[in-house]
Structure formats: C-alpha cells, structure tokens
PDB file of C-alpha atoms in Angstrom:
ATOM      1  CA  GLN A 846       0.000   0.000   0.000  1.00 94.00           C
ATOM      2  CA  VAL A 847       1.037   3.611  -0.533  1.00 97.00           C
ATOM      3  CA  HIS A 848       2.949   5.099   2.362  1.00 97.00           C
ATOM      4  CA  LEU A 849       4.270   8.652   2.660  1.00 98.00           C
ATOM      5  CA  VAL A 850       6.318   9.830   5.635  1.00 98.00           C
ATOM      6  CA  GLU A 851       7.325  13.469   6.059  1.00 98.00           C
ATOM      7  CA  SER A 852      10.217  14.632   8.192  1.00 98.00           C
ATOM      8  CA  GLY A 853      12.327  17.724   8.777  1.00 97.00           C
ATOM      9  CA  GLY A 854       9.832  19.999  10.477  1.00 97.00           C
ATOM     10  CA  GLY A 855      10.736  22.057  13.513  1.00 97.00           C
ATOM     11  CA  VAL A 856      11.081  25.548  14.906  1.00 97.00           C
ATOM     12  CA  VAL A 857      12.954  28.122  12.831  1.00 97.00           C
ATOM     13  CA  GLN A 858      13.412  31.869  13.130  1.00 97.00           C
ATOM     14  CA  PRO A 859      11.944  34.281  10.592  1.00 97.00           C
ATOM     15  CA  GLY A 860      14.296  34.536   7.623  1.00 97.00           C
ATOM     16  CA  GLY A 861      15.652  31.067   8.259  1.00 98.00           C
ATOM     17  CA  SER A 862      15.641  27.929   6.152  1.00 98.00           C
ATOM     18  CA  LEU A 863      14.398  24.376   6.513  1.00 98.00           C
ATOM     19  CA  ARG A 864      14.290  21.338   4.242  1.00 98.00           C
ATOM     20  CA  LEU A 865      11.426  18.890   4.444  1.00 98.00           C
ATOM     21  CA  SER A 866      11.614  15.339   3.158  1.00 98.00           C
ATOM     22  CA  CYS A 867       8.909  12.856   2.215  1.00 98.00           C
ATOM     23  CA  ALA A 868       9.889   9.193   1.943  1.00 98.00           C
ATOM     24  CA  SER A 869       7.597   7.090  -0.202  1.00 98.00           C
ATOM     25  CA  SER A 870       6.836   3.403  -0.613  1.00 97.00           C
ATOM     26  CA  GLY A 871       4.176   1.157  -2.097  1.00 97.00           C
ATOM     27  CA  PHE A 872       4.006   2.695  -5.571  1.00 96.00           C
ATOM     28  CA  THR A 873       6.252   3.460  -8.557  1.00 96.00           C
ATOM     29  CA  PHE A 874       7.482   6.846  -7.369  1.00 96.00           C
ATOM     30  CA  ASN A 875       9.279   7.872 -10.547  1.00 94.00           C
ATOM     31  CA  ILE A 876       6.157   7.920 -12.733  1.00 95.00           C
ATOM     32  CA  TYR A 877       3.977  10.088 -10.494  1.00 96.00           C
ATOM     33  CA  GLY A 878       3.853  13.775  -9.767  1.00 96.00           C
ATOM     34  CA  MET A 879       4.004  14.830  -6.139  1.00 97.00           C
ATOM     35  CA  HIS A 880       2.647  17.773  -4.181  1.00 98.00           C
ATOM     36  CA  TRP A 881       3.189  19.690  -0.967  1.00 98.00           C
ATOM     37  CA  VAL A 882       0.063  21.018   0.766  1.00 98.00           C
ATOM     38  CA  ARG A 883       0.058  22.958   4.023  1.00 98.00           C
ATOM     39  CA  GLN A 884      -2.406  23.781   6.768  1.00 98.00           C
ATOM     40  CA  ALA A 885      -1.875  26.632   9.211  1.00 98.00           C
ATOM     41  CA  PRO A 886      -3.053  25.919  12.774  1.00 97.00           C
ATOM     42  CA  GLY A 887      -6.850  25.895  12.864  1.00 95.00           C
ATOM     43  CA  LYS A 888      -7.086  26.915   9.209  1.00 97.00           C
ATOM     44  CA  GLY A 889      -7.897  25.322   5.868  1.00 97.00           C
ATOM     45  CA  LEU A 890      -5.757  23.621   3.253  1.00 98.00           C
ATOM     46  CA  GLU A 891      -3.377  25.487   0.947  1.00 98.00           C
ATOM     47  CA  TRP A 892      -1.609  23.905  -2.008  1.00 98.00           C
ATOM     48  CA  VAL A 893       2.097  24.833  -2.011  1.00 98.00           C
ATOM     49  CA  ALA A 894       3.954  23.155  -4.861  1.00 98.00           C
ATOM     50  CA  PHE A 895       3.904  20.348  -7.424  1.00 97.00           C
ATOM     51  CA  ILE A 896       6.639  18.482  -9.255  1.00 97.00           C
ATOM     52  CA  ARG A 897       5.993  16.312 -12.276  1.00 95.00           C
ATOM     53  CA  TYR A 898       7.672  12.952 -12.772  1.00 92.00           C
ATOM     54  CA  ASP A 899      10.106  14.701 -15.145  1.00 90.00           C
ATOM     55  CA  GLY A 900      11.053  17.433 -12.658  1.00 91.00           C
ATOM     56  CA  SER A 901       9.037  20.374 -14.004  1.00 94.00           C
ATOM     57  CA  ASP A 902       7.476  22.326 -11.150  1.00 96.00           C
ATOM     58  CA  TYR A 903       4.687  24.700 -10.154  1.00 96.00           C
ATOM     59  CA  TYR A 904       4.302  26.924  -7.083  1.00 97.00           C
ATOM     60  CA  ALA A 905       1.720  28.927  -5.197  1.00 97.00           C
ATOM     61  CA  ASP A 906       2.367  32.659  -5.477  1.00 96.00           C
ATOM     62  CA  SER A 907       2.800  32.848  -1.693  1.00 97.00           C
ATOM     63  CA  VAL A 908       5.976  30.722  -1.835  1.00 98.00           C
ATOM     64  CA  LYS A 909       7.310  31.359  -5.337  1.00 97.00           C
ATOM     65  CA  GLY A 910      10.968  32.394  -5.227  1.00 97.00           C
ATOM     66  CA  ARG A 911      11.390  31.195  -1.638  1.00 98.00           C
ATOM     67  CA  PHE A 912      10.509  27.482  -1.774  1.00 98.00           C
ATOM     68  CA  THR A 913      11.900  24.822  -4.102  1.00 98.00           C
ATOM     69  CA  ILE A 914      10.367  21.420  -4.652  1.00 98.00           C
ATOM     70  CA  SER A 915      12.619  18.608  -5.817  1.00 97.00           C
ATOM     71  CA  ARG A 916      12.754  14.840  -5.973  1.00 97.00           C
ATOM     72  CA  ASP A 917      15.266  12.014  -5.927  1.00 96.00           C
ATOM     73  CA  ASN A 918      13.711   9.139  -7.822  1.00 96.00           C
ATOM     74  CA  SER A 919      16.524   6.775  -6.835  1.00 96.00           C
ATOM     75  CA  LYS A 920      15.639   7.334  -3.179  1.00 97.00           C
ATOM     76  CA  LYS A 921      11.866   7.607  -3.808  1.00 97.00           C
ATOM     77  CA  THR A 922      11.957  10.825  -1.829  1.00 98.00           C
ATOM     78  CA  LEU A 923      10.358  14.229  -2.275  1.00 98.00           C
ATOM     79  CA  TYR A 924      11.822  17.424  -0.842  1.00 98.00           C
ATOM     80  CA  LEU A 925      10.787  20.968  -0.072  1.00 98.00           C
ATOM     81  CA  GLN A 926      13.545  23.517   0.477  1.00 98.00           C
ATOM     82  CA  MET A 927      12.088  26.487   2.316  1.00 98.00           C
ATOM     83  CA  ASN A 928      14.105  29.719   2.489  1.00 98.00           C
ATOM     84  CA  SER A 929      13.331  33.206   3.795  1.00 98.00           C
ATOM     85  CA  LEU A 930      10.697  31.762   6.088  1.00 98.00           C
ATOM     86  CA  ARG A 931       7.960  34.022   7.426  1.00 98.00           C
ATOM     87  CA  ASP A 932       5.578  33.794  10.360  1.00 97.00           C
ATOM     88  CA  GLU A 933       2.764  32.979   7.924  1.00 97.00           C
ATOM     89  CA  ASP A 934       4.602  29.852   6.742  1.00 98.00           C
ATOM     90  CA  THR A 935       3.834  28.225  10.105  1.00 98.00           C
ATOM     91  CA  ALA A 936       1.778  25.144   9.262  1.00 98.00           C
ATOM     92  CA  VAL A 937       1.598  21.392   9.060  1.00 98.00           C
ATOM     93  CA  TYR A 938       3.151  20.433   5.737  1.00 98.00           C
ATOM     94  CA  TYR A 939       1.778  17.372   3.987  1.00 98.00           C
ATOM     95  CA  CYS A 940       3.240  15.596   1.007  1.00 98.00           C
ATOM     96  CA  ALA A 941       0.660  14.053  -1.277  1.00 98.00           C
ATOM     97  CA  LYS A 942       0.722  11.827  -4.334  1.00 97.00           C
ATOM     98  CA  ASP A 943      -0.782  13.170  -7.538  1.00 96.00           C
ATOM     99  CA  TYR A 944      -3.734  11.163  -8.827  1.00 95.00           C
ATOM    100  CA  ALA A 945      -2.203  11.279 -12.345  1.00 85.00           C
ATOM    101  CA  GLY A 946      -3.767  11.233 -15.788  1.00 82.00           C
ATOM    102  CA  GLY A 947      -4.234  14.993 -15.698  1.00 83.00           C
ATOM    103  CA  ILE A 948      -6.332  14.746 -12.543  1.00 86.00           C
ATOM    104  CA  ARG A 949      -4.361  17.167 -10.402  1.00 91.00           C
ATOM    105  CA  THR A 950      -5.688  16.093  -7.045  1.00 94.00           C
ATOM    106  CA  PHE A 951      -4.250  14.170  -4.126  1.00 96.00           C
ATOM    107  CA  ASP A 952      -5.068  10.513  -3.657  1.00 95.00           C
ATOM    108  CA  PHE A 953      -2.660   9.653  -0.845  1.00 97.00           C
ATOM    109  CA  TRP A 954      -1.293  11.861   1.918  1.00 98.00           C
ATOM    110  CA  GLY A 955       1.410  11.625   4.546  1.00 98.00           C
ATOM    111  CA  GLN A 956       0.733  12.342   8.204  1.00 97.00           C
ATOM    112  CA  GLY A 957       2.334  15.796   7.992  1.00 98.00           C
ATOM    113  CA  THR A 958       5.242  17.567   9.653  1.00 98.00           C
ATOM    114  CA  LEU A 959       4.873  20.778  11.653  1.00 98.00           C
ATOM    115  CA  VAL A 960       6.911  23.842  10.753  1.00 98.00           C
ATOM    116  CA  THR A 961       6.861  26.698  13.247  1.00 98.00           C
ATOM    117  CA  VAL A 962       8.389  30.023  12.280  1.00 98.00           C
ATOM    118  CA  SER A 963       8.937  32.062  15.396  1.00 95.00           C
ATOM    119  CA  SER A 964      11.549  34.220  17.041  1.00 90.00           C
TER     120      SER A 964
ATOM    121  CA  GLU B 481      -6.594  32.439  -9.251  1.00 96.00           C
ATOM    122  CA  ILE B 482      -9.877  30.583  -8.953  1.00 97.00           C
ATOM    123  CA  VAL B 483     -11.557  31.264  -5.613  1.00 98.00           C
ATOM    124  CA  MET B 484     -13.527  28.377  -4.122  1.00 98.00           C
ATOM    125  CA  THR B 485     -16.341  29.199  -1.698  1.00 98.00           C
ATOM    126  CA  GLN B 486     -18.011  26.600   0.503  1.00 98.00           C
ATOM    127  CA  SER B 487     -21.301  26.867   2.336  1.00 95.00           C
ATOM    128  CA  PRO B 488     -22.376  26.598   4.994  1.00 96.00           C
ATOM    129  CA  ALA B 489     -19.291  27.023   7.161  1.00 97.00           C
ATOM    130  CA  SER B 490     -20.790  24.563   9.615  1.00 96.00           C
ATOM    131  CA  LEU B 491     -23.701  22.172   9.534  1.00 95.00           C
ATOM    132  CA  SER B 492     -25.411  20.495  12.470  1.00 95.00           C
ATOM    133  CA  VAL B 493     -27.035  17.172  11.636  1.00 94.00           C
ATOM    134  CA  SER B 494     -28.071  13.998  13.437  1.00 93.00           C
ATOM    135  CA  PRO B 495     -26.859  10.488  12.611  1.00 92.00           C
ATOM    136  CA  GLY B 496     -28.993   8.997   9.866  1.00 94.00           C
ATOM    137  CA  GLU B 497     -29.879  12.376   8.385  1.00 95.00           C
ATOM    138  CA  ARG B 498     -28.884  13.669   4.963  1.00 96.00           C
ATOM    139  CA  ALA B 499     -26.226  16.358   4.634  1.00 96.00           C
ATOM    140  CA  THR B 500     -25.820  18.618   1.625  1.00 97.00           C
ATOM    141  CA  LEU B 501     -22.640  20.674   1.249  1.00 98.00           C
ATOM    142  CA  SER B 502     -22.103  23.309  -1.429  1.00 98.00           C
ATOM    143  CA  CYS B 503     -19.008  24.527  -3.229  1.00 98.00           C
ATOM    144  CA  GLY B 504     -18.833  27.385  -5.709  1.00 98.00           C
ATOM    145  CA  ALA B 505     -16.063  28.474  -8.051  1.00 98.00           C
ATOM    146  CA  SER B 506     -15.338  32.063  -9.089  1.00 98.00           C
ATOM    147  CA  GLN B 507     -15.053  30.862 -12.712  1.00 97.00           C
ATOM    148  CA  THR B 508     -15.815  27.631 -14.435  1.00 97.00           C
ATOM    149  CA  VAL B 509     -13.730  24.606 -13.509  1.00 97.00           C
ATOM    150  CA  SER B 510     -15.743  22.257 -15.750  1.00 96.00           C
ATOM    151  CA  GLY B 511     -15.769  18.925 -13.879  1.00 95.00           C
ATOM    152  CA  ASN B 512     -12.288  19.339 -12.400  1.00 97.00           C
ATOM    153  CA  LEU B 513     -13.352  19.249  -8.787  1.00 98.00           C
ATOM    154  CA  ALA B 514     -12.486  17.022  -5.844  1.00 98.00           C
ATOM    155  CA  TRP B 515     -13.858  16.628  -2.321  1.00 98.00           C
ATOM    156  CA  PHE B 516     -11.882  15.706   0.787  1.00 98.00           C
ATOM    157  CA  GLN B 517     -12.782  14.677   4.306  1.00 98.00           C
ATOM    158  CA  GLN B 518     -10.535  15.634   7.209  1.00 98.00           C
ATOM    159  CA  LYS B 519     -10.973  14.410  10.772  1.00 97.00           C
ATOM    160  CA  ALA B 520      -9.298  16.130  13.691  1.00 94.00           C
ATOM    161  CA  GLY B 521      -5.579  15.402  13.853  1.00 94.00           C
ATOM    162  CA  GLN B 522      -5.574  13.459  10.596  1.00 97.00           C
ATOM    163  CA  ALA B 523      -4.540  14.072   7.023  1.00 98.00           C
ATOM    164  CA  PRO B 524      -7.288  14.728   4.484  1.00 98.00           C
ATOM    165  CA  ARG B 525      -8.794  11.794   2.585  1.00 98.00           C
ATOM    166  CA  LEU B 526      -9.893  11.946  -1.034  1.00 98.00           C
ATOM    167  CA  LEU B 527     -13.616  11.239  -1.392  1.00 98.00           C
ATOM    168  CA  ILE B 528     -14.620  12.390  -4.867  1.00 98.00           C
ATOM    169  CA  TYR B 529     -12.811  13.494  -8.035  1.00 97.00           C
ATOM    170  CA  GLY B 530     -14.120  14.537 -11.412  1.00 96.00           C
ATOM    171  CA  ALA B 531     -17.002  16.154  -9.478  1.00 97.00           C
ATOM    172  CA  SER B 532     -18.871  12.855  -9.139  1.00 98.00           C
ATOM    173  CA  THR B 533     -16.519   9.843  -9.161  1.00 97.00           C
ATOM    174  CA  ARG B 534     -15.980   8.187  -5.800  1.00 97.00           C
ATOM    175  CA  ALA B 535     -12.377   7.407  -4.936  1.00 96.00           C
ATOM    176  CA  THR B 536     -11.371   3.848  -4.121  1.00 95.00           C
ATOM    177  CA  GLY B 537     -12.976   2.525  -0.966  1.00 96.00           C
ATOM    178  CA  ILE B 538     -15.370   5.433  -0.455  1.00 97.00           C
ATOM    179  CA  PRO B 539     -18.856   4.316   0.635  1.00 97.00           C
ATOM    180  CA  ALA B 540     -21.813   4.837  -1.703  1.00 97.00           C
ATOM    181  CA  ARG B 541     -23.500   7.186   0.791  1.00 97.00           C
ATOM    182  CA  PHE B 542     -21.093   9.873  -0.463  1.00 98.00           C
ATOM    183  CA  SER B 543     -22.056  11.391  -3.794  1.00 98.00           C
ATOM    184  CA  GLY B 544     -20.936  14.408  -5.746  1.00 98.00           C
ATOM    185  CA  SER B 545     -22.672  16.409  -8.427  1.00 98.00           C
ATOM    186  CA  GLY B 546     -22.378  19.603 -10.418  1.00 97.00           C
ATOM    187  CA  SER B 547     -20.249  21.138 -13.139  1.00 97.00           C
ATOM    188  CA  GLY B 548     -19.015  24.551 -14.175  1.00 97.00           C
ATOM    189  CA  THR B 549     -19.190  26.723 -11.066  1.00 98.00           C
ATOM    190  CA  ASP B 550     -21.630  24.975  -8.704  1.00 98.00           C
ATOM    191  CA  PHE B 551     -21.023  21.675  -6.956  1.00 98.00           C
ATOM    192  CA  THR B 552     -22.627  19.614  -4.215  1.00 98.00           C
ATOM    193  CA  LEU B 553     -21.437  16.860  -1.907  1.00 98.00           C
ATOM    194  CA  THR B 554     -24.253  14.797  -0.430  1.00 98.00           C
ATOM    195  CA  ILE B 555     -23.943  12.337   2.422  1.00 96.00           C
ATOM    196  CA  SER B 556     -27.146  10.350   2.215  1.00 93.00           C
ATOM    197  CA  SER B 557     -27.309   8.972   5.763  1.00 92.00           C
ATOM    198  CA  LEU B 558     -24.731  10.312   8.167  1.00 94.00           C
ATOM    199  CA  GLN B 559     -22.772   7.814  10.197  1.00 94.00           C
ATOM    200  CA  SER B 560     -20.879   8.721  13.359  1.00 92.00           C
ATOM    201  CA  GLU B 561     -17.566   8.457  11.509  1.00 94.00           C
ATOM    202  CA  ASP B 562     -18.673  11.097   8.971  1.00 95.00           C
ATOM    203  CA  PHE B 563     -18.482  14.004  11.395  1.00 92.00           C
ATOM    204  CA  ALA B 564     -15.503  15.935  10.055  1.00 96.00           C
ATOM    205  CA  VAL B 565     -14.491  18.931   7.951  1.00 98.00           C
ATOM    206  CA  TYR B 566     -15.051  18.686   4.202  1.00 98.00           C
ATOM    207  CA  TYR B 567     -13.074  20.606   1.582  1.00 98.00           C
ATOM    208  CA  CYS B 568     -13.570  21.062  -2.130  1.00 98.00           C
ATOM    209  CA  GLN B 569     -10.595  21.619  -4.459  1.00 98.00           C
ATOM    210  CA  GLN B 570     -10.392  22.681  -8.089  1.00 98.00           C
ATOM    211  CA  TYR B 571      -7.779  21.371 -10.460  1.00 97.00           C
ATOM    212  CA  SER B 572      -8.838  23.176 -13.606  1.00 97.00           C
ATOM    213  CA  GLU B 573      -6.083  25.780 -13.410  1.00 96.00           C
ATOM    214  CA  TRP B 574      -2.886  26.559 -11.557  1.00 95.00           C
ATOM    215  CA  PRO B 575      -2.675  27.380  -8.748  1.00 96.00           C
ATOM    216  CA  LEU B 576      -4.726  24.548  -7.319  1.00 97.00           C
ATOM    217  CA  THR B 577      -7.131  26.020  -4.775  1.00 98.00           C
ATOM    218  CA  PHE B 578      -9.308  24.767  -1.938  1.00 98.00           C
ATOM    219  CA  GLY B 579     -12.518  26.017  -0.438  1.00 98.00           C
ATOM    220  CA  GLY B 580     -12.536  27.135   3.176  1.00 97.00           C
ATOM    221  CA  GLY B 581     -14.245  23.979   4.401  1.00 98.00           C
ATOM    222  CA  THR B 582     -17.569  22.916   5.898  1.00 98.00           C
ATOM    223  CA  LYS B 583     -17.594  21.420   9.376  1.00 97.00           C
ATOM    224  CA  VAL B 584     -20.235  18.726   9.790  1.00 96.00           C
ATOM    225  CA  GLU B 585     -21.090  18.302  13.448  1.00 93.00           C
ATOM    226  CA  ILE B 586     -23.757  16.854  15.640  1.00 79.00           C
TER     227      ILE B 586
END
C-alpha cells in the first residue's frame, strides 16, 4: 500500500531555512507527480507546490521564489527547500501523491510535519 | 486564481440524516473538482474526483454532483464516523485552490 512519511519539520526563526523530506513506498514513485500542501493551525488547506515525474514544477504565489520542490527518484523521496521563512509559513506540511492522468488532485497523503516560524 | 467558496461554514445534523454541502467556483472549472474529508488530527482523505466519481474505498452514501461553477457533496445517511471537515478543491487551473471547508457536526 502507498505510504508517505514526512520529516524535517521544527522551529525556525523568521528569515531562516528548513528542508522537508517525504519518503515514499508502495508505488512506482518515478512515474507520479508529487505535491506539498500545508495547513496553518486551525485553518484550511493550501496547495504549495507540485513536481511532475520529469522534474518540471509549479508553485503557489505565496511561496514562489522562496521554496523549491525537488525529488530524488533513486531514493523515492520528495523534498521541499524552504528559504526566507515568514511567520505565515507556520503550518503542518503534507506531502501528497498526484492522482495522475491529468487529474491534479491528491489521492494519498502523509501524516504531515509541523513547521513553526517564530523568534 | 480561482476562488472556491463553501457553504455553509458549519452544519449540524443527526446520525442517519442527509447532509448537503455546497461549493462554488469564481469561474468555471468544468468537472475538475475534488472533495476531501478531514478528521481532527488526521490528514485529508480523497472522497470524490471529477465532481462525481468516488475514490477507491469510499462508501456509496457519499455522492458528488455539479459542473461549471456549482457543486454539491451529499452524504445520504450520516454515520458517526462522517463528522468531520469537508473541503472542495479545483484542479482546472494553476494554482490549485481549496474552499474554506464545511464542518459537519452533531
């Protein structure tokens, strides 16, 4: 079965950096796109970034130029490099598998990792 | 970006009753709409995609309808495990966007 496990969250000061990882298993990682979705405490869901199987990427305007999504197909792992972090980036960050076939939704999710941006 | 609006923000229902949740898009998304269920402390779960197709393992009491700008999620007979927050999401255009959610509570 599909399994996604995020790691790398923690407390970071405003302006700092953090790299999240998402280890995958149970599916052929290198043929699927992958997403990051976040949820601020007590708030709704916000899509953050997407990377296709071939490495092309898309970002929400709120993180464009600060966050970079990447993948290592040999390790079946997804990453999110977050730079210039702001208070408003505080959230649980989920990695999610793309449904595929042009259906840009999320059929499997990890349990999430909490990022807290605070001085 | 396409703004998704859900109503009501919260809905009080009793087990066994029918629940109807609405989702509107600021411009047409055709049938490129999904619904998610999220329980407290858990990741979201995909219920519906393509506006009306149930995802794998989703019970038949969940149904989706609509196209263009107006969509509905119906839970025909609420079970205790259905009390949760429900989100719609459009995937017609980048950026992908979610509605603000509807909390279904007793």
